[in-house]
XYZ file of C-alpha atoms in Angstrom:
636
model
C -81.168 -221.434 -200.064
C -82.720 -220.423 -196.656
C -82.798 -222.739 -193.373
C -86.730 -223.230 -191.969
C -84.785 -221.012 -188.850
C -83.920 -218.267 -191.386
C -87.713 -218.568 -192.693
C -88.836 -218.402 -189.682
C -87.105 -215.262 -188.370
C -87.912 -213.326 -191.532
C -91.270 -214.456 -190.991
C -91.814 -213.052 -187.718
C -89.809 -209.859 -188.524
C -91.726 -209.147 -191.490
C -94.643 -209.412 -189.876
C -93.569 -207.359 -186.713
C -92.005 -204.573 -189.634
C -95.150 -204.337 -191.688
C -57.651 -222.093 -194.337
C -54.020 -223.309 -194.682
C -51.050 -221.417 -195.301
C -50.490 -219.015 -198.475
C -47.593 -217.263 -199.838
C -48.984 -213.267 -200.554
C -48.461 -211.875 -204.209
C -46.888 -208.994 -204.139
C -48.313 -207.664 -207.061
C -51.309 -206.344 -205.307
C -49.846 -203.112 -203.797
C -48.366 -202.595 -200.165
C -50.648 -204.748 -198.080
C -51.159 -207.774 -200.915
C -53.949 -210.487 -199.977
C -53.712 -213.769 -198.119
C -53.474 -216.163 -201.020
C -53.417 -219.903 -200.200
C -50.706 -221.868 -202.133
C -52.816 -223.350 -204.835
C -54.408 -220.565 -205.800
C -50.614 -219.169 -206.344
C -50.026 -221.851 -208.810
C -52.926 -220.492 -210.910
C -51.139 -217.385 -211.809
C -47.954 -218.977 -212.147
C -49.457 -221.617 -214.966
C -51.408 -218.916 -216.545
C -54.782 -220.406 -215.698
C -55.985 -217.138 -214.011
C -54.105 -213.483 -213.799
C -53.855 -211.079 -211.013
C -55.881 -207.968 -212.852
C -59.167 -210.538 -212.339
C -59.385 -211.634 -215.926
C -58.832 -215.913 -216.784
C -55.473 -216.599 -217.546
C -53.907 -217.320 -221.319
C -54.244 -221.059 -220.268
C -57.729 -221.076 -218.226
C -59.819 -224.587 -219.229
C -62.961 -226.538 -217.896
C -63.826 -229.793 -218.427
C -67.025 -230.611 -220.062
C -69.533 -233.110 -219.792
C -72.498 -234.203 -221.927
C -75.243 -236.099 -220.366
C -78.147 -238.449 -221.827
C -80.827 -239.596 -218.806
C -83.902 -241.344 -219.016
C -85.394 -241.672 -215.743
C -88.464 -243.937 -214.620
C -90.960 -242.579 -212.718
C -94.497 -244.520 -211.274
C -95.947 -242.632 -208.673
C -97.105 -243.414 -205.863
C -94.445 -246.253 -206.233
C -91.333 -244.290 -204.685
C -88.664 -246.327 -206.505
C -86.923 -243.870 -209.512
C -84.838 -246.082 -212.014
C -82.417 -244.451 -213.806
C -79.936 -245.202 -217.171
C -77.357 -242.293 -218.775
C -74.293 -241.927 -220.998
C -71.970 -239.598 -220.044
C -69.375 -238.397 -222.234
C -66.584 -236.359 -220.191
C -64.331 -234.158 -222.104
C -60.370 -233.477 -220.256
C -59.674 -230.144 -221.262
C -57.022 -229.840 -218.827
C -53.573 -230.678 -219.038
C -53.416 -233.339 -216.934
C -53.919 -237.122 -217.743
C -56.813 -238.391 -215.322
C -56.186 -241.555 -214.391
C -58.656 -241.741 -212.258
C -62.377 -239.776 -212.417
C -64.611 -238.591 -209.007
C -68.039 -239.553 -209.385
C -70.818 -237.437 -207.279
C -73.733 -239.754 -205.947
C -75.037 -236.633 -203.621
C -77.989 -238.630 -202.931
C -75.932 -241.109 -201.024
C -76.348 -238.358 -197.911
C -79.272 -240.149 -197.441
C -77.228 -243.385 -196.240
C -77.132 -244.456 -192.793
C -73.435 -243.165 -191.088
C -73.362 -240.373 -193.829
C -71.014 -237.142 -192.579
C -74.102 -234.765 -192.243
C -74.353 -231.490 -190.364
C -77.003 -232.565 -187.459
C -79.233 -235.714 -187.354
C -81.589 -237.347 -189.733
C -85.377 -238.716 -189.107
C -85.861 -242.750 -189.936
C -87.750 -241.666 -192.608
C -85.231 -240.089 -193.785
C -82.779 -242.515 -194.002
C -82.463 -245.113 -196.730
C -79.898 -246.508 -199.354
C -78.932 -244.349 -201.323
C -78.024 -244.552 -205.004
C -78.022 -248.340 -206.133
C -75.445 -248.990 -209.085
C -76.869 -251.650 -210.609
C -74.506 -251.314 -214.334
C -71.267 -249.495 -215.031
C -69.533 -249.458 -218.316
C -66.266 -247.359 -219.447
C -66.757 -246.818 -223.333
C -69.076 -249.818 -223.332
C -67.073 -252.332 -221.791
C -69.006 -253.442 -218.197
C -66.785 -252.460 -215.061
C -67.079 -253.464 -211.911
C -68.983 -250.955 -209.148
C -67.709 -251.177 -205.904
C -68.027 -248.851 -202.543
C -65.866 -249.258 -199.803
C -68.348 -248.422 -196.361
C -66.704 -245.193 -196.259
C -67.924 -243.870 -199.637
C -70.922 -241.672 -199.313
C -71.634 -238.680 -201.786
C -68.112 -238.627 -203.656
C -66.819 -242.009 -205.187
C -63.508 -242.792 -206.957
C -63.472 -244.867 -210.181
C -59.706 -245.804 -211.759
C -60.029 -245.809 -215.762
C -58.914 -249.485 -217.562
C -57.249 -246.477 -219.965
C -56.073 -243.129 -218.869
C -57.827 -240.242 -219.759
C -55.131 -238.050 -221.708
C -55.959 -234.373 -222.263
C -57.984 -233.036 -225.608
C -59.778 -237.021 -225.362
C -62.824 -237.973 -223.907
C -64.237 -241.043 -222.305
C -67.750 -242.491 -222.220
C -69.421 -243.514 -218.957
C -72.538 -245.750 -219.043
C -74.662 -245.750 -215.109
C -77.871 -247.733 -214.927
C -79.328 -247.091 -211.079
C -82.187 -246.888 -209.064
C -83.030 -245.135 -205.727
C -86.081 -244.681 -203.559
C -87.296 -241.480 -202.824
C -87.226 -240.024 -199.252
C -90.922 -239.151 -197.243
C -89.030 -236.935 -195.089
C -86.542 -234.723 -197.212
C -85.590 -231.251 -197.731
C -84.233 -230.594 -201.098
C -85.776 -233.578 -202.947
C -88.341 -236.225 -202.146
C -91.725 -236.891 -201.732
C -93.617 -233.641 -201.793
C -97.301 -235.683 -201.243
C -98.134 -239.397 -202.160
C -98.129 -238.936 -205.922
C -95.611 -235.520 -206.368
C -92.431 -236.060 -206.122
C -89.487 -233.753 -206.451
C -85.810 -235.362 -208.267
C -83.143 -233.316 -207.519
C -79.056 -234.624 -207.283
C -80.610 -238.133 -209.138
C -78.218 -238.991 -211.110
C -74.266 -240.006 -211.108
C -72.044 -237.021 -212.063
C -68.260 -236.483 -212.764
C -67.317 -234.037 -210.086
C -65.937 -230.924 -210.917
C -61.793 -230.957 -211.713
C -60.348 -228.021 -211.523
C -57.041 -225.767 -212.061
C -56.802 -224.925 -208.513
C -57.888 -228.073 -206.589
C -58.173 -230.690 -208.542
C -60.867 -233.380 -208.341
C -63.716 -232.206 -206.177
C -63.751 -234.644 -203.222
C -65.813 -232.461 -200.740
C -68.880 -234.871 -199.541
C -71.952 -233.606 -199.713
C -73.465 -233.069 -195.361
C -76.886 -231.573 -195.648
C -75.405 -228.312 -195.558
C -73.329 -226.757 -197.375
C -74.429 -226.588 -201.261
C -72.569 -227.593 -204.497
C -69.881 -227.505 -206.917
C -70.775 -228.650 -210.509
C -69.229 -228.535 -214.415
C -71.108 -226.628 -217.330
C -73.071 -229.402 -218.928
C -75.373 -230.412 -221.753
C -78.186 -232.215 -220.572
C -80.896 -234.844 -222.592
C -83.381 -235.438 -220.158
C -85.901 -237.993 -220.926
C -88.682 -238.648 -218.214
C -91.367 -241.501 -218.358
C -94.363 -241.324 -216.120
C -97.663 -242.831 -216.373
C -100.791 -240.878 -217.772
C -102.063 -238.185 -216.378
C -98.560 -237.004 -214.400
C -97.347 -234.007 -215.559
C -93.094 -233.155 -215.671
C -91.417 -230.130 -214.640
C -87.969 -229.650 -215.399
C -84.737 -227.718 -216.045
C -84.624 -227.043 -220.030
C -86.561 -226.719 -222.644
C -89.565 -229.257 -223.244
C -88.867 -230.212 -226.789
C -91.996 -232.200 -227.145
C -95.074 -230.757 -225.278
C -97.157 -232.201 -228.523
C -96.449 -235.844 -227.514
C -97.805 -235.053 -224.331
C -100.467 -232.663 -223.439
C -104.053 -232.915 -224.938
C -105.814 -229.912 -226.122
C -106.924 -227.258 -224.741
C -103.704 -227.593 -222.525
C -101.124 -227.746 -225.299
C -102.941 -224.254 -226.301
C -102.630 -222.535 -223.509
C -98.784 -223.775 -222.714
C -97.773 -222.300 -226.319
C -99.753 -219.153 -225.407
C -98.400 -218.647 -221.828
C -94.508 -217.986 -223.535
C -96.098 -214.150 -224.484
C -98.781 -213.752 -222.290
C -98.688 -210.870 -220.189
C -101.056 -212.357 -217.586
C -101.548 -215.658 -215.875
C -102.472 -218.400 -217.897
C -103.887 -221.461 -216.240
C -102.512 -224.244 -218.411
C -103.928 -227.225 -216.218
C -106.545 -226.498 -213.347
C -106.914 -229.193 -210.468
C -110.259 -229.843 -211.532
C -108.897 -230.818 -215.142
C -106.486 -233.080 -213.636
C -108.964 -234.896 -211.726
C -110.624 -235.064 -214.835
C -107.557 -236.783 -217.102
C -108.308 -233.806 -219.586
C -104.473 -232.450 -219.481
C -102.169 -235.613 -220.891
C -102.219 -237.274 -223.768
C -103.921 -240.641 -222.493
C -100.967 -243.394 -223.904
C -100.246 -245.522 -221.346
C -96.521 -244.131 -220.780
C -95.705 -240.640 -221.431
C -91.861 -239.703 -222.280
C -91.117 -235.806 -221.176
C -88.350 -234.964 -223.134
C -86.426 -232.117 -222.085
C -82.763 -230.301 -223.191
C -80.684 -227.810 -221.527
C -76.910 -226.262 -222.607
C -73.947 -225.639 -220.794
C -76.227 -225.351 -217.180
C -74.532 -226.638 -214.024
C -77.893 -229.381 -213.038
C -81.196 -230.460 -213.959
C -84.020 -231.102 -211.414
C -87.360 -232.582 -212.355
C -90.997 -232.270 -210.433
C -93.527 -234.482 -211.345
C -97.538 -234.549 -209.977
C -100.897 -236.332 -211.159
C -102.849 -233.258 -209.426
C -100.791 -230.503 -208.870
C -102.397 -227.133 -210.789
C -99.586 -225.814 -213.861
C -99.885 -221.793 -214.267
C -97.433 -219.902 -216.670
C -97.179 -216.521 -217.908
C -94.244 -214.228 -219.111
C -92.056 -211.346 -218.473
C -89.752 -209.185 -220.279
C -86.031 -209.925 -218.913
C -84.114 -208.188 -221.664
C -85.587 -204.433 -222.173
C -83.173 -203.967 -225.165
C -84.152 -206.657 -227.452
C -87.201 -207.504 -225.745
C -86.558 -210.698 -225.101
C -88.868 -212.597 -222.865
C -88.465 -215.553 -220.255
C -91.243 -217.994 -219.314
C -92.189 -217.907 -215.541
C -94.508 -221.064 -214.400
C -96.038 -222.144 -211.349
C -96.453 -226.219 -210.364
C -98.649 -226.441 -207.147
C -101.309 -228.528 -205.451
C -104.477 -226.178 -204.852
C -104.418 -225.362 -201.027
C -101.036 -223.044 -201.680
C -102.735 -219.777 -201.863
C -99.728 -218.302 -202.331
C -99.060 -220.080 -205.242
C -102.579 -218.312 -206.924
C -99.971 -215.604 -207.651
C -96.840 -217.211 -207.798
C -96.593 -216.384 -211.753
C -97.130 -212.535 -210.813
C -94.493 -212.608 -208.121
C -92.012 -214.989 -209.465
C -92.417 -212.712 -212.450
C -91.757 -209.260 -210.876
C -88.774 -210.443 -208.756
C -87.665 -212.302 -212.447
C -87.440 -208.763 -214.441
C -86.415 -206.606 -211.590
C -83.203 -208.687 -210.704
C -82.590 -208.402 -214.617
C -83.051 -204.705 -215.221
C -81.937 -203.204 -211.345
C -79.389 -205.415 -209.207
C -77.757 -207.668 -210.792
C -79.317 -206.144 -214.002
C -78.154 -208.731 -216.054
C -80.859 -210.146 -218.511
C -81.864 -213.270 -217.100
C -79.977 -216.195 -219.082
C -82.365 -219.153 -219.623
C -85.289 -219.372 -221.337
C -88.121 -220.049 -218.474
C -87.991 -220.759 -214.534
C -90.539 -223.234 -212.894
C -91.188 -222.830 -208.876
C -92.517 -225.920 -207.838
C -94.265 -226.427 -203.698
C -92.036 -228.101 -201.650
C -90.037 -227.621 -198.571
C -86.542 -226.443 -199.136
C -86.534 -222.873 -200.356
C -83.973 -223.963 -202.686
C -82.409 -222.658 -205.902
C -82.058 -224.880 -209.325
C -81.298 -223.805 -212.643
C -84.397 -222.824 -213.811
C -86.218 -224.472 -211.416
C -87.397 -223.354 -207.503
C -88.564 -225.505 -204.680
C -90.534 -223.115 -201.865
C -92.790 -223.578 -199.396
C -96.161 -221.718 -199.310
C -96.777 -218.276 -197.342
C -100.046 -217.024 -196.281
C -98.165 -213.380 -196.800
C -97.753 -212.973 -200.493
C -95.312 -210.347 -199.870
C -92.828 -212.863 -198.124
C -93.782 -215.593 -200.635
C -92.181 -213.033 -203.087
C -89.642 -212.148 -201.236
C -88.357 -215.904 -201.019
C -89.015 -216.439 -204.370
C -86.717 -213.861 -205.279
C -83.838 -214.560 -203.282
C -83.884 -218.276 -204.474
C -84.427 -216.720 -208.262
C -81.044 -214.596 -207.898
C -78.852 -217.663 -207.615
C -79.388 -217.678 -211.056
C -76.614 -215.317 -211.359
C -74.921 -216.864 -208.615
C -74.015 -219.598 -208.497
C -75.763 -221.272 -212.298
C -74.338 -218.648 -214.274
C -71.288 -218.265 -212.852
C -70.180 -221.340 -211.962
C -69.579 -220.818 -208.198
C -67.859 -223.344 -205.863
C -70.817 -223.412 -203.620
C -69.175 -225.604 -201.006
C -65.894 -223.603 -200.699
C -67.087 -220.306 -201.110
C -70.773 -219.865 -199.945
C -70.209 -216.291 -199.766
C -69.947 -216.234 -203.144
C -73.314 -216.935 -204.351
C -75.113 -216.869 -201.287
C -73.746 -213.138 -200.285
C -74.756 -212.138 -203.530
C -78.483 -213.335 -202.976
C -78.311 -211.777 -200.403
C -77.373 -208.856 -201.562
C -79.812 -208.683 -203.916
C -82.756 -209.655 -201.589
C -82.060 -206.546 -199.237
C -82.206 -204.570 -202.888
C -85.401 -205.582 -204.245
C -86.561 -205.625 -200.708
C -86.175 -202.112 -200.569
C -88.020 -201.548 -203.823
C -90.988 -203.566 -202.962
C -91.310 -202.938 -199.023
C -89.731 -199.592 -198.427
C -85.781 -198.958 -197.334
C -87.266 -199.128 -193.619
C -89.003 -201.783 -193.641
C -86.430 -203.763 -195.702
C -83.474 -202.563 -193.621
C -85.525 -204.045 -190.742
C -86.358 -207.582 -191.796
C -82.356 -207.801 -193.092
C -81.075 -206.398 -189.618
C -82.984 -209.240 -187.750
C -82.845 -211.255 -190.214
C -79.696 -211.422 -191.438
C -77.306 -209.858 -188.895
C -78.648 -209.614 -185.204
C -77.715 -213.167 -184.759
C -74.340 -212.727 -185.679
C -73.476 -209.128 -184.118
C -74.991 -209.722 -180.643
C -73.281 -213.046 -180.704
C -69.394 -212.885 -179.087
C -68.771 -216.419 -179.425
C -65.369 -216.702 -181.742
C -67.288 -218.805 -184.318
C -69.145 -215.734 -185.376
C -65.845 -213.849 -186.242
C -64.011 -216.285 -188.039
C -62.896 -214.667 -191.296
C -65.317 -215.202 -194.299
C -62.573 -216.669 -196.843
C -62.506 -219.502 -194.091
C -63.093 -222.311 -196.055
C -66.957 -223.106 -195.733
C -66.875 -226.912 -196.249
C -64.635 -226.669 -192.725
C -67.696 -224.514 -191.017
C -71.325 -225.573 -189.352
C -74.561 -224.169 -188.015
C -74.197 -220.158 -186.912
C -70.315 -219.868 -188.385
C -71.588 -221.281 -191.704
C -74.803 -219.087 -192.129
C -73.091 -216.041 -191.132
C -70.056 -216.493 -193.386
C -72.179 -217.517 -195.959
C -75.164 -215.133 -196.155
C -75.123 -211.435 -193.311
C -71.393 -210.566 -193.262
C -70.799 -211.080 -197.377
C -73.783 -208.898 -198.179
C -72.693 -206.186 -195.512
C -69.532 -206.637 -197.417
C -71.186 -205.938 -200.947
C -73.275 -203.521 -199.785
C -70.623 -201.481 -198.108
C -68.695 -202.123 -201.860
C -71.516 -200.253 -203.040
C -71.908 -197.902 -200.822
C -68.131 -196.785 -201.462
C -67.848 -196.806 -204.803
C -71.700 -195.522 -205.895
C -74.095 -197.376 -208.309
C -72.513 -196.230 -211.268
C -68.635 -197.522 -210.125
C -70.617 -200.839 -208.248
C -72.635 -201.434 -211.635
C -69.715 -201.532 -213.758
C -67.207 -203.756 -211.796
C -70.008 -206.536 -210.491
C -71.075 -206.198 -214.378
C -67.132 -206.948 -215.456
C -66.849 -209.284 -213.394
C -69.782 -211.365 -214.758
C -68.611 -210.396 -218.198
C -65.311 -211.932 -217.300
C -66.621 -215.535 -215.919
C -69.805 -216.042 -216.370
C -70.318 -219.798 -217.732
C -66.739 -220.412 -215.901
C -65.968 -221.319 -212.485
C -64.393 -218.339 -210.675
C -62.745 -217.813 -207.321
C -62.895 -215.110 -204.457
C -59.388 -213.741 -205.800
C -60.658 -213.227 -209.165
C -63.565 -210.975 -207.848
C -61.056 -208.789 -205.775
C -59.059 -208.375 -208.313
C -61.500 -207.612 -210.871
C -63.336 -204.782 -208.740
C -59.461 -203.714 -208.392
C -58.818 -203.601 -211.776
C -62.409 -201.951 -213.508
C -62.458 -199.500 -210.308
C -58.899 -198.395 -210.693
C -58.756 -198.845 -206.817
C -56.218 -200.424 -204.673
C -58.860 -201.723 -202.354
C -56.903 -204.716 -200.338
C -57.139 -202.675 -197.379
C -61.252 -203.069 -197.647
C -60.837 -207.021 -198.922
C -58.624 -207.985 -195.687
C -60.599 -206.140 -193.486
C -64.169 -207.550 -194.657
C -63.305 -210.914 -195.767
C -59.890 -212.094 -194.551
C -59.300 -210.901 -191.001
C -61.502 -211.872 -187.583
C -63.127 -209.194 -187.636
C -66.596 -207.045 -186.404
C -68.517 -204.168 -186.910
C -67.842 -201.760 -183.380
C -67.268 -197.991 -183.865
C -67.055 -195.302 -181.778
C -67.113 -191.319 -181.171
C -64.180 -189.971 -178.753
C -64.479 -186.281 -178.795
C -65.037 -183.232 -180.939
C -62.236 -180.373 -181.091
C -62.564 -177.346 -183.275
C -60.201 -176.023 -185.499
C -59.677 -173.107 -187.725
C -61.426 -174.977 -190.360
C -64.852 -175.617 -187.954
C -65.019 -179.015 -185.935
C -63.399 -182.428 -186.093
C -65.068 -185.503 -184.952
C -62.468 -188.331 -183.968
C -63.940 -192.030 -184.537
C -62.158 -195.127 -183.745
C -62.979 -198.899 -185.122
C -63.188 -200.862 -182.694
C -64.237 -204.198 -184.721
C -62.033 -203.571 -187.245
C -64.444 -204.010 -190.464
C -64.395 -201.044 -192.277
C -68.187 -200.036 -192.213
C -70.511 -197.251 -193.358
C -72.152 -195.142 -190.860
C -74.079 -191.754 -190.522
C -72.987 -189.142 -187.924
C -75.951 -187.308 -186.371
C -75.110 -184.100 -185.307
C -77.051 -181.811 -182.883
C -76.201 -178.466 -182.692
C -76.261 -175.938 -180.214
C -78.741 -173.968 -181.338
C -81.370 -177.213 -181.465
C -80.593 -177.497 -185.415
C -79.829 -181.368 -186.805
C -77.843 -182.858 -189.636
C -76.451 -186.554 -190.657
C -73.114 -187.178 -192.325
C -72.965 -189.674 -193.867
C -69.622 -191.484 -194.567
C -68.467 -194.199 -197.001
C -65.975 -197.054 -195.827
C -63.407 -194.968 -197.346
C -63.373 -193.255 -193.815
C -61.221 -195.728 -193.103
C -59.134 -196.000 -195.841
C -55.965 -194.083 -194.563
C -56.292 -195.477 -190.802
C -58.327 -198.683 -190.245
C -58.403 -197.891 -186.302
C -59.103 -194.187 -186.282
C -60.592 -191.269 -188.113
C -61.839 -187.650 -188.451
C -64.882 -186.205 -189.578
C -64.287 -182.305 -189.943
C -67.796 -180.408 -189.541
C -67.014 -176.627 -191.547
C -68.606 -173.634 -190.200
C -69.102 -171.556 -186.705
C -71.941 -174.178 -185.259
C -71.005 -175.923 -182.547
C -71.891 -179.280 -181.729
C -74.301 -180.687 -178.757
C -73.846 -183.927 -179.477
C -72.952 -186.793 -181.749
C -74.459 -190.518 -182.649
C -73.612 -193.194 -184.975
C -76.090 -194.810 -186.735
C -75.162 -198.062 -188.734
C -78.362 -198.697 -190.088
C -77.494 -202.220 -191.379
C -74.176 -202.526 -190.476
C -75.621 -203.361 -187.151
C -72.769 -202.048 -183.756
C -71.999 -204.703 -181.581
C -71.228 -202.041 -178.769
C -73.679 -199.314 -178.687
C -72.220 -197.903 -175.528
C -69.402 -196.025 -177.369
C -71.571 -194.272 -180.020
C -72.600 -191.394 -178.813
C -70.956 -188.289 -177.496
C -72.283 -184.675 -175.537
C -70.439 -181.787 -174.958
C -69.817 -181.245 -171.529
């Protein structure tokens, strides 16, 4: 996701450019990894294993869910009635089950990071029926329960069984809202609608973290049967596959939606105009969108009586060919959005043939106008650009949390640096494909690290494994999206393409469509790389550190000249040495983290051959120095 500030200061830069206690393993070399207590239990019941992989004895629950949700716009009120049936794969009898009502953030006296406009205020999710494998249960909230609610079985759940879980609610839908809500009087955006099991886990258990506006979410691989009934003339959006687009759209429309799955170009399934003129539904009084999605961690739904629907395809698999649907729900005054199918489309087939270079998983992605710049499975909610090259570059940050977190199964409220690092990541990437490595490195360095390195408050230094439900505003952002990506990046930059490719590759091999943990990513990059690199994982992710290095002098040697460094900071960052020579000649160094391998605090850089040296600089490019005053050195 990205914060309106975020937006704004890549905005303006484009524009300017154009814990608690652990026990260590000691399996992990000399200098073994911080490792809180439960995540030492995994190894010891099998669940996970210290080269990275799952354990003999890894499990997930399951859950499948069947929705129908009533929707009347410009009425606000959304009704809703599912069956859930939960599957305990775990070992444990669950007495008890946590239920997620995320939307409940909306309730007045919610824990929420910041304040909340009246408007956006409001009930939250009504219960109005609960039954436990049919039999009607009592609902109750104590004034305390918000997003996370606890519900005690009539009959534990023992493991290998299953229960059934029938919800029948209603909620009205927010004006003012970020991630979901009222988009415009008659489009409206459902996102977090519905009652969930929460996540429970090998390493924590149930999932009780409340949702605060902030940080993002933790949810089980489920099967989802979505139905969605709207009046006439509103057309659905949705995570899945629409298994009945007959029932619904007239002719010519139906046409061009079948079409648009191979088309190479934009195809304009439903114009404005043909809205207005009820000539894209099928004119029954009540329409029921029926939609169905496997083993994907949500569903979100948009729904408008006048938005414009474009769709086109790309090619996200170049070995088999395989193509993904890319489509475009928008109201007419988003220019942007003209050539949102083109852009979504480009970012959609270079994230699965560069960085990640994973084929994209699912069979289509939807990005919808709206407010939050906010990731879904298959599904996008951005705001409009008048500079189509930003409007792409959003788009494809948002689009790269399909890797991370959907298809991996990230605990986004724990560990935001692991699937918003990663997006990161991958936005600097195909940022320097599609702007230029200057311009690129620009908009990240203001972007994405200037606030944090110029910044010597302690929050900004607090290690990144810091648990990231216990952090707010600048700690959050930075922990969760500049320092990870530096991280990565200077991964990459250390081990090459080839090395990078083939560990981030393993590791998505290895839990993709699970639910893995920081500790399983170290240890898998330690394991496919062959590398004891726990000296680069403390230094970047578990200790308080920064990026400051320095030149002290230049000596020569028999062998030619030796530059000493030092590391101020401590984090183990990438740099180029600019030399100037004597006789006015140049030349740039450059060196990997592995500088600092040997000797976190100091190192040498031996220049060969009779030259002699004017002058050094470092240059971090985007591992930004927070002390510039140290980086430079002239002979005397």
């Amino acid at each position: 996701m990205m914060t309106a500030a975020t937006r704004r200061t890549a905005l303006i830069a484009l524009l300017a450019a154009i814990g608690f206690h652990g026990v260590p393993l000691p399996a992990q070399g000399s200098d073994p990894l911080y490792t809180p207590r439960a995540i030492r239990m995994t190894y010891q019941k099998g669940t996970r294993s210290l080269d990275g992989r799952p354990g003999p004895n890894y499990w997930q629950n399951h859950g499948r869910y069947r929705i129908t949700l009533t929707a009347t716009p410009p009425d606000r009120m959304i009704r809703g009635a599912e069956q859930i049936t939960y599957i305990n794969h775990s070992p444990d009898t669950l007495r008890t089950l946590a239920i997620k009502l995320l939307l409940n953030e909306h309730k007045p006296g919610a824990p929420r990071h910041g304040g909340a406009n009246p408007a956006y205020l409001g009930p939250g999710i009504i219960i109005d029926r609960f039954a436990v494998n049919g039999a009607a249960q009592p609902w109750s909230e104590a004034p305390t329960t918000f997003t996370t609610a606890t519900v005690r079985l009539p009959v534990p759940l023992n493991p290998a069984d299953s229960v059934q879980l029938t919800f029948d609610w209603h909620y009205q839908l927010a004006t003012v809202s970020n991630r979901e809500g009222a988009t415009d009087s008659t489009a409206f955006f459902l996102a977090y609608f519905y009652p969930r099991v929460a996540v429970y886990d090998d390493y924590n258990g149930w999932d009780m973290i409340n949702f605060t506006g902030s940080q993002e979410f933790y949810s089980d691989f489920n099967d989802y049967d979505v139905t969605v009934r709207v009046p006439r003339n509103v057309t659905v959006w949705g995570t899945g596959t629409l298994t009945n687009p007959g029932e619904v759209l007239q002719e010519p429309a139906l046409g061009r939606y079948r079409a648009s799955f191979t088309a190479d170009s934009t195809v304009h399934v439903a114009t404005p105009a043909e809205m207005a003129a009820r000539q894209v539904t099928r004119q029954d009084s009540v329409l029921s969108w029926h939609f169905t999605a496997t083993n994907v961690p949500d569903v979100t739904f948009a729904l408008s009586d006048h938005w414009a629907w474009d769709a086109g395809s790309t090619v996200v698999d170049a070995v088999t060919g395989r193509r993904a649907s890319v489509q475009a729900a928008y109201p007419d005054s988003a220019s942007d959005y003209h050539v949102m199918v083109r852009l979504a489309g480009e970012g959609l087939s270079w994230l699965s043939s560069h960085w990640p270079g994973v084929p994209y998983p699912y069979e289509k992605t939807t990005i919808v106008l709206g407010f939050a710049d906010m990731e879904y499975p298959m599904m996008v909610n951005d705001g409009n650009f008048r500079d189509t090259t930003f409007a792409r570059f959003v788009a494809a940050h948002e689009l790269a949390h399909t890797w991370f977190p959907f298809y991996m199964g990230i605990n986004e409220s724990r560990y935001a640096f692991m699937d918003e690092g990663w997006a990161t990541t991958f936005e600097y990437l195909i940022n320097q494909a599609d702007m230029g490595p200057a311009r690129a490195a620009e908009l990240f360095k203001q972007f994405r690290v200037n606030g944090w390195i110029h910044d010597p408050s302690p929050l900004e230094d607090l290690p990144i494994i810091t648990p990231e439900d216990m952090l707010a505003g600048s700690a959050y952002g930075n922990n969760a999206y500049g320092k990870p990506a530096l991280g990565y990046l200077a991964l990459k930059d250390y081990l090459g393409d080839s090395m990078f490719r083939r560990v981030l590759h393993g590791f998505i091999d290895r839990w993709h469509g699970k639910h893995p943990i920081p500790w399983d990513f170290f240890y898998t990059v330690n394991n496919l790389s062959g590398r004891n690199l726990n000296w680069f994982w403390k230094s970047w992710f578990f200790d308080n550190s920064y990026i400051d290095l320095g030149v002290t002098g230049v000596t020569r040697t028999a062998r030619g000249q030796t530059i000493q460094l030092v590391n101020v900071g401590g984090m183990p960052a990438p740099f180029d040495l600019q030399l100037t020579f004597t006789d006015g000649t140049t030349r740039t160094l450059h060196q990997t983290a592995g500088v600092w391998a040997a000797n976190l605090s100091r190192a040498t850089v031996t220049v060969p051959g009779g030259k002699t040296i004017r002058s050094v600089r470092i240059d971090g490019g985007i591992w930004v120095d927070a002390d510039m005053t140290n980086n430079s050195w002239k002979a005397r």
